[in-house]
Amino acid sequence: MRNRILLLALPVILGAAVVEAQRPRTVIKEIYDPTRKKNKTELRVTPLLDQVPPSGYVPIRVFILNDASIRRAWEFDFTSTDSSYTDEGNQLRSSFSVECEAGKETEVELLVPVVTAFQVGNSTTELLIEVRAPAGLRSSSIDLPPTSYDERFPAVLVSEELYNRNGTDLSSEAETQLSGGAGGFGPHRYRGGVSAIEFGAAFNPAQMSGDWRAYSGFDVCLLTEDDWATLSSGARTALLRWGRLGGSLVVYTSNPDTDLATIHVDKSVPGRRAADLGWGTIRLENLPPGGILDTSDTVNL
């Protein structure tokens, strides 16, 4: 987990104003025998987060339907890179093999390690996904959109409900502060120019990982009380474990009576709305009307 880094996505595929894309988004979908009427061999590759963190792991879900009479294996190669305006940075490569029995389907979650970005100031992280299919089937590859980050801000996870309502305004506020406006931190530059940015990595709470390592590259997680209830028990446990290791959980609620006992975190002190989780914290914050957050307060967590 890096201290005080904000993930800032460059709007490469989606425009910066588009904030309501469905998540998670499948980035590779192959139907290998489309002329068949049923039981087509299929592959789907879906990152559970829409940005690559500056360290830790990217959780990627893989679905395979194998309509063959033999067991087959798909090979996955990942190349994580970081770079800055003055430095091409480093690479980290990893490989996985996923087998699927004859006539069966399988779904697994891969925790893909990413290079730890050490550059001072701002930099970018990228992830190349390459799939080597069994003999006779075509291979696939895709570069995930690069993510720009800045060491002066935290790396943020934000639920899609909060992001859809606040993403554009939060991105604008972060951009203002990084460019030195509103008492900000001085110019934020990328390859010689001021970059467009996007606040935080959005996630679908119904599709979150049950492994705490999936969140280890982030510093803060913002979500609502409803999001917390939507998480699987495994994902809630993973986030609390991540919190014990230094993460900061912020849960927004529209009910002033909600406390940590209400969300089944700490029943020892009635009315308690904040607690230490080992090296990290969890706290409840009031959700403003309409779910619209104060941009300055949120960016300056």
Tab-separated table of C-alpha atoms in Angstrom:
chain	number	residue	atom	x	y	z
A	1	MET	CA	0.000	0.000	0.000
A	2	ARG	CA	1.498	3.351	-0.987
A	3	ASN	CA	0.999	6.338	1.294
A	4	ARG	CA	-0.899	9.319	-0.132
A	5	ILE	CA	-1.306	8.401	-3.807
A	6	LEU	CA	-4.340	9.207	-5.899
A	7	LEU	CA	-5.225	7.065	-8.886
A	8	LEU	CA	-5.989	9.329	-11.810
A	9	ALA	CA	-7.158	7.589	-14.966
A	10	LEU	CA	-6.444	9.075	-18.352
A	11	PRO	CA	-9.615	9.102	-20.478
A	12	VAL	CA	-8.215	6.919	-23.256
A	13	ILE	CA	-11.243	4.812	-24.143
A	14	LEU	CA	-14.042	6.450	-22.183
A	15	GLY	CA	-14.483	10.216	-22.221
A	16	ALA	CA	-13.836	11.969	-18.938
A	17	ALA	CA	-17.491	12.996	-18.670
A	18	VAL	CA	-18.736	9.426	-19.032
A	19	VAL	CA	-19.130	8.154	-15.496
A	20	GLU	CA	-21.953	5.630	-15.651
A	21	ALA	CA	-20.343	2.725	-17.492
A	22	GLN	CA	-21.411	-0.645	-16.153
A	23	ARG	CA	-18.800	-2.289	-13.947
A	24	PRO	CA	-16.972	-4.564	-14.029
A	25	ARG	CA	-16.320	-4.399	-17.774
A	26	THR	CA	-15.313	-7.520	-19.705
A	27	VAL	CA	-12.198	-6.628	-21.718
A	28	ILE	CA	-11.747	-9.904	-23.621
A	29	LYS	CA	-14.678	-11.975	-24.847
A	30	GLU	CA	-14.055	-14.814	-27.285
A	31	ILE	CA	-16.649	-17.168	-28.744
A	32	TYR	CA	-14.444	-19.582	-30.641
A	33	ASP	CA	-17.075	-21.486	-32.626
A	34	PRO	CA	-19.870	-18.949	-33.254
A	35	THR	CA	-21.555	-21.041	-35.973
A	36	ARG	CA	-22.629	-23.667	-33.460
A	37	LYS	CA	-26.139	-23.320	-32.088
A	38	LYS	CA	-25.214	-24.163	-28.503
A	39	ASN	CA	-22.339	-25.042	-26.186
A	40	LYS	CA	-19.893	-22.705	-27.873
A	41	THR	CA	-16.395	-22.657	-26.391
A	42	GLU	CA	-16.088	-19.279	-24.703
A	43	LEU	CA	-13.615	-17.109	-22.817
A	44	ARG	CA	-14.304	-13.957	-20.778
A	45	VAL	CA	-11.676	-11.856	-18.988
A	46	THR	CA	-12.989	-9.213	-16.572
A	47	PRO	CA	-10.919	-6.917	-14.310
A	48	LEU	CA	-12.934	-6.259	-11.134
A	49	LEU	CA	-11.564	-2.710	-10.784
A	50	ASP	CA	-11.536	-0.131	-13.563
A	51	GLN	CA	-8.025	1.187	-12.852
A	52	VAL	CA	-4.576	-0.330	-12.361
A	53	PRO	CA	-3.176	0.533	-8.896
A	54	PRO	CA	0.380	1.841	-8.328
A	55	SER	CA	1.302	-1.316	-6.387
A	56	GLY	CA	-0.191	-4.569	-5.149
A	57	TYR	CA	-2.505	-6.609	-7.359
A	58	VAL	CA	-5.265	-6.364	-9.951
A	59	PRO	CA	-8.098	-8.894	-9.393
A	60	ILE	CA	-9.158	-10.380	-12.735
A	61	ARG	CA	-12.016	-12.843	-13.169
A	62	VAL	CA	-11.703	-15.494	-15.891
A	63	PHE	CA	-14.650	-17.524	-17.205
A	64	ILE	CA	-14.109	-20.469	-19.569
A	65	LEU	CA	-16.625	-22.785	-21.220
A	66	ASN	CA	-14.836	-25.742	-22.820
A	67	ASP	CA	-17.021	-27.499	-25.380
A	68	ALA	CA	-14.405	-30.078	-26.288
A	69	SER	CA	-14.091	-33.787	-25.566
A	70	ILE	CA	-10.777	-33.258	-23.759
A	71	ARG	CA	-9.522	-31.099	-20.923
A	72	ARG	CA	-7.880	-27.921	-22.208
A	73	ALA	CA	-5.788	-25.123	-20.709
A	74	TRP	CA	-5.622	-21.397	-21.436
A	75	GLU	CA	-2.363	-19.575	-20.686
A	76	PHE	CA	-2.438	-15.984	-19.413
A	77	ASP	CA	0.554	-13.635	-19.555
A	78	PHE	CA	0.502	-10.223	-17.865
A	79	THR	CA	3.003	-7.385	-18.243
A	80	SER	CA	2.742	-4.530	-15.746
A	81	THR	CA	4.739	-1.368	-16.493
A	82	ASP	CA	5.183	2.048	-14.960
A	83	SER	CA	6.663	5.164	-16.510
A	84	SER	CA	7.016	8.889	-15.971
A	85	TYR	CA	7.826	11.947	-18.056
A	86	THR	CA	11.565	11.392	-17.583
A	87	ASP	CA	11.769	7.633	-16.983
A	88	GLU	CA	10.422	4.592	-18.808
A	89	GLY	CA	10.235	2.812	-15.458
A	90	ASN	CA	10.074	-0.916	-14.765
A	91	GLN	CA	8.237	-4.062	-15.830
A	92	LEU	CA	6.783	-6.963	-13.877
A	93	ARG	CA	5.653	-10.075	-15.732
A	94	SER	CA	3.502	-12.918	-14.457
A	95	SER	CA	1.849	-15.985	-15.971
A	96	PHE	CA	-1.093	-18.193	-15.038
A	97	SER	CA	-2.595	-21.369	-16.461
A	98	VAL	CA	-6.326	-22.083	-16.185
A	99	GLU	CA	-7.587	-25.570	-17.002
A	100	CYS	CA	-11.149	-26.483	-17.884
A	101	GLU	CA	-12.487	-30.028	-18.001
A	102	ALA	CA	-14.126	-31.422	-21.121
A	103	GLY	CA	-17.685	-30.183	-21.576
A	104	LYS	CA	-17.496	-28.071	-18.414
A	105	GLU	CA	-17.189	-24.436	-17.427
A	106	THR	CA	-14.944	-22.852	-14.840
A	107	GLU	CA	-14.578	-19.422	-13.253
A	108	VAL	CA	-11.494	-18.338	-11.335
A	109	GLU	CA	-10.115	-15.111	-9.933
A	110	LEU	CA	-6.505	-14.272	-10.740
A	111	LEU	CA	-4.598	-11.879	-8.492
A	112	VAL	CA	-2.206	-10.288	-10.967
A	113	PRO	CA	0.807	-8.563	-9.372
A	114	VAL	CA	1.620	-5.069	-10.623
A	115	VAL	CA	4.915	-3.224	-10.541
A	116	THR	CA	5.400	-0.892	-7.580
A	117	ALA	CA	5.736	2.626	-8.954
A	118	PHE	CA	8.530	4.543	-7.239
A	119	GLN	CA	8.657	7.708	-9.342
A	120	VAL	CA	8.485	11.043	-7.544
A	121	GLY	CA	5.613	13.271	-8.644
A	122	ASN	CA	3.280	11.802	-11.222
A	123	SER	CA	3.584	8.692	-13.325
A	124	THR	CA	1.471	6.072	-15.084
A	125	THR	CA	0.848	2.358	-14.698
A	126	GLU	CA	-0.306	0.031	-17.461
A	127	LEU	CA	-1.219	-3.640	-17.803
A	128	LEU	CA	-0.974	-5.783	-20.936
A	129	ILE	CA	-3.088	-8.954	-20.958
A	130	GLU	CA	-2.175	-11.748	-23.400
A	131	VAL	CA	-4.091	-15.017	-23.701
A	132	ARG	CA	-2.693	-18.115	-25.413
A	133	ALA	CA	-5.637	-20.347	-26.225
A	134	PRO	CA	-5.431	-24.123	-26.816
A	135	ALA	CA	-4.300	-25.387	-30.215
A	136	GLY	CA	-6.670	-24.447	-33.008
A	137	LEU	CA	-8.176	-21.470	-31.153
A	138	ARG	CA	-7.127	-17.865	-31.687
A	139	SER	CA	-5.118	-15.955	-29.130
A	140	SER	CA	-6.151	-12.597	-27.635
A	141	SER	CA	-4.537	-9.535	-26.106
A	142	ILE	CA	-5.458	-6.107	-24.788
A	143	ASP	CA	-3.738	-3.147	-23.134
A	144	LEU	CA	-5.794	-1.808	-20.235
A	145	PRO	CA	-6.095	2.009	-20.270
A	146	PRO	CA	-3.114	3.635	-18.516
A	147	THR	CA	-3.677	5.053	-15.053
A	148	SER	CA	-1.933	8.235	-13.963
A	149	TYR	CA	-1.196	8.717	-10.273
A	150	ASP	CA	0.293	11.371	-8.035
A	151	GLU	CA	2.169	10.644	-4.819
A	152	ARG	CA	0.597	13.643	-3.056
A	153	PHE	CA	-2.851	12.033	-2.935
A	154	PRO	CA	-4.127	8.661	-1.686
A	155	ALA	CA	-4.975	5.763	-3.959
A	156	VAL	CA	-8.773	5.596	-3.737
A	157	LEU	CA	-11.363	2.879	-4.275
A	158	VAL	CA	-14.883	4.287	-4.749
A	159	SER	CA	-18.140	2.403	-5.247
A	160	GLU	CA	-19.870	2.908	-8.572
A	161	GLU	CA	-22.929	4.451	-6.854
A	162	LEU	CA	-20.785	7.222	-5.384
A	163	TYR	CA	-18.708	7.474	-8.520
A	164	ASN	CA	-21.685	7.796	-10.854
A	165	ARG	CA	-23.049	10.682	-8.777
A	166	ASN	CA	-19.756	12.418	-8.037
A	167	GLY	CA	-17.076	11.224	-10.441
A	168	THR	CA	-16.992	14.227	-12.778
A	169	ASP	CA	-16.979	16.804	-9.966
A	170	LEU	CA	-14.380	14.903	-7.935
A	171	SER	CA	-12.162	14.582	-11.001
A	172	SER	CA	-12.479	18.310	-11.643
A	173	GLU	CA	-11.612	19.135	-8.029
A	174	ALA	CA	-8.612	16.796	-8.055
A	175	GLU	CA	-7.426	18.324	-11.319
A	176	THR	CA	-7.787	21.821	-9.858
A	177	GLN	CA	-5.762	20.938	-6.788
A	178	LEU	CA	-3.066	19.107	-8.714
A	179	SER	CA	-2.670	22.079	-11.045
A	180	GLY	CA	-2.161	24.412	-8.084
A	181	GLY	CA	-5.633	25.983	-7.922
A	182	ALA	CA	-7.807	26.331	-4.814
A	183	GLY	CA	-4.775	26.111	-2.555
A	184	GLY	CA	-3.637	22.951	-4.323
A	185	PHE	CA	-0.283	21.289	-4.631
A	186	GLY	CA	1.316	22.809	-7.710
A	187	PRO	CA	1.224	21.730	-11.357
A	188	HIS	CA	0.516	18.122	-12.248
A	189	ARG	CA	2.111	17.360	-15.592
A	190	TYR	CA	2.213	14.327	-17.832
A	191	ARG	CA	4.572	14.098	-20.815
A	192	GLY	CA	4.948	17.850	-20.983
A	193	GLY	CA	1.299	18.853	-20.562
A	194	VAL	CA	-1.327	19.108	-17.853
A	195	SER	CA	-3.233	15.806	-17.890
A	196	ALA	CA	-6.936	15.159	-17.697
A	197	ILE	CA	-7.622	12.958	-14.680
A	198	GLU	CA	-10.268	10.756	-13.129
A	199	PHE	CA	-10.826	10.404	-9.394
A	200	GLY	CA	-10.371	6.941	-7.946
A	201	ALA	CA	-10.929	3.367	-9.109
A	202	ALA	CA	-14.644	2.552	-9.342
A	203	PHE	CA	-15.984	-0.864	-8.358
A	204	ASN	CA	-19.231	-2.821	-8.283
A	205	PRO	CA	-19.788	-3.993	-4.675
A	206	ALA	CA	-21.591	-7.121	-5.882
A	207	GLN	CA	-18.428	-8.180	-7.738
A	208	MET	CA	-15.713	-7.483	-5.177
A	209	SER	CA	-12.901	-9.883	-4.357
A	210	GLY	CA	-12.849	-11.938	-1.183
A	211	ASP	CA	-9.043	-11.689	-0.984
A	212	TRP	CA	-7.585	-8.707	0.903
A	213	ARG	CA	-4.583	-8.627	-1.443
A	214	ALA	CA	-6.875	-7.315	-4.195
A	215	TYR	CA	-7.043	-4.021	-2.239
A	216	SER	CA	-3.430	-3.834	-1.046
A	217	GLY	CA	-2.444	-1.195	-3.637
A	218	PHE	CA	-5.044	1.267	-2.316
A	219	ASP	CA	-5.136	3.553	0.716
A	220	VAL	CA	-8.818	4.518	1.017
A	221	CYS	CA	-12.154	2.879	0.156
A	222	LEU	CA	-15.336	4.976	-0.141
A	223	LEU	CA	-18.735	3.286	-0.230
A	224	THR	CA	-22.285	3.642	1.067
A	225	GLU	CA	-24.098	1.660	3.736
A	226	ASP	CA	-26.110	-0.024	0.968
A	227	ASP	CA	-22.864	-0.912	-0.819
A	228	TRP	CA	-21.550	-2.440	2.403
A	229	ALA	CA	-24.671	-4.598	2.662
A	230	THR	CA	-24.292	-5.651	-0.989
A	231	LEU	CA	-20.753	-6.949	-0.478
A	232	SER	CA	-20.421	-10.681	-0.031
A	233	SER	CA	-19.392	-11.788	3.455
A	234	GLY	CA	-16.002	-12.717	2.003
A	235	ALA	CA	-15.503	-9.253	0.501
A	236	ARG	CA	-16.481	-7.543	3.781
A	237	THR	CA	-14.017	-9.716	5.672
A	238	ALA	CA	-11.316	-8.963	3.104
A	239	LEU	CA	-11.865	-5.193	3.368
A	240	LEU	CA	-11.746	-5.319	7.169
A	241	ARG	CA	-8.529	-7.317	7.010
A	242	TRP	CA	-7.130	-4.764	4.554
A	243	GLY	CA	-8.160	-2.094	7.075
A	244	ARG	CA	-6.275	-3.854	9.852
A	245	LEU	CA	-3.181	-3.671	7.642
A	246	GLY	CA	-3.467	0.094	7.115
A	247	GLY	CA	-6.431	0.789	4.839
A	248	SER	CA	-9.001	3.486	5.585
A	249	LEU	CA	-12.678	2.525	5.150
A	250	VAL	CA	-15.219	5.345	4.832
A	251	VAL	CA	-18.876	4.257	4.835
A	252	TYR	CA	-21.470	6.931	3.974
A	253	THR	CA	-24.935	6.588	5.491
A	254	SER	CA	-28.124	8.646	5.232
A	255	ASN	CA	-29.308	7.371	8.633
A	256	PRO	CA	-27.829	9.358	11.550
A	257	ASP	CA	-28.589	6.441	13.892
A	258	THR	CA	-26.399	4.004	11.986
A	259	ASP	CA	-23.318	2.995	13.958
A	260	LEU	CA	-20.623	0.338	13.661
A	261	ALA	CA	-22.898	-2.153	15.400
A	262	THR	CA	-25.573	-1.590	12.736
A	263	ILE	CA	-23.170	-2.671	9.992
A	264	HIS	CA	-21.882	-5.583	12.128
A	265	VAL	CA	-18.358	-4.278	12.595
A	266	ASP	CA	-18.122	-3.356	16.295
A	267	LYS	CA	-20.896	-4.011	18.830
A	268	SER	CA	-18.832	-3.179	21.917
A	269	VAL	CA	-19.816	0.505	22.196
A	270	PRO	CA	-23.351	1.539	21.133
A	271	GLY	CA	-23.401	4.655	18.983
A	272	ARG	CA	-19.784	4.327	17.954
A	273	ARG	CA	-19.165	5.616	14.410
A	274	ALA	CA	-15.390	5.296	14.099
A	275	ALA	CA	-12.807	2.760	15.200
A	276	ASP	CA	-9.218	1.738	14.680
A	277	LEU	CA	-8.693	-1.474	12.741
A	278	GLY	CA	-5.149	-2.280	13.769
A	279	TRP	CA	-3.072	-0.004	11.543
A	280	GLY	CA	-6.084	1.314	9.644
A	281	THR	CA	-9.485	2.803	10.425
A	282	ILE	CA	-13.178	2.583	9.649
A	283	ARG	CA	-15.585	5.476	10.057
A	284	LEU	CA	-19.137	6.394	9.191
A	285	GLU	CA	-19.870	9.695	7.462
A	286	ASN	CA	-23.212	11.344	6.764
A	287	LEU	CA	-24.346	10.953	3.165
A	288	PRO	CA	-25.550	14.339	1.867
A	289	PRO	CA	-28.951	14.632	0.139
A	290	GLY	CA	-28.913	13.059	-3.295
A	291	GLY	CA	-25.629	11.344	-2.503
A	292	ILE	CA	-23.660	14.402	-3.667
A	293	LEU	CA	-20.379	14.644	-1.755
A	294	ASP	CA	-18.497	17.816	-0.906
A	295	THR	CA	-15.732	17.704	-3.496
A	296	SER	CA	-13.076	19.582	-1.531
A	297	ASP	CA	-13.577	17.526	1.634
A	298	THR	CA	-13.577	14.268	-0.310
A	299	VAL	CA	-10.468	14.996	-2.378
A	300	ASN	CA	-8.658	16.079	0.803
A	301	LEU	CA	-9.382	12.905	2.748
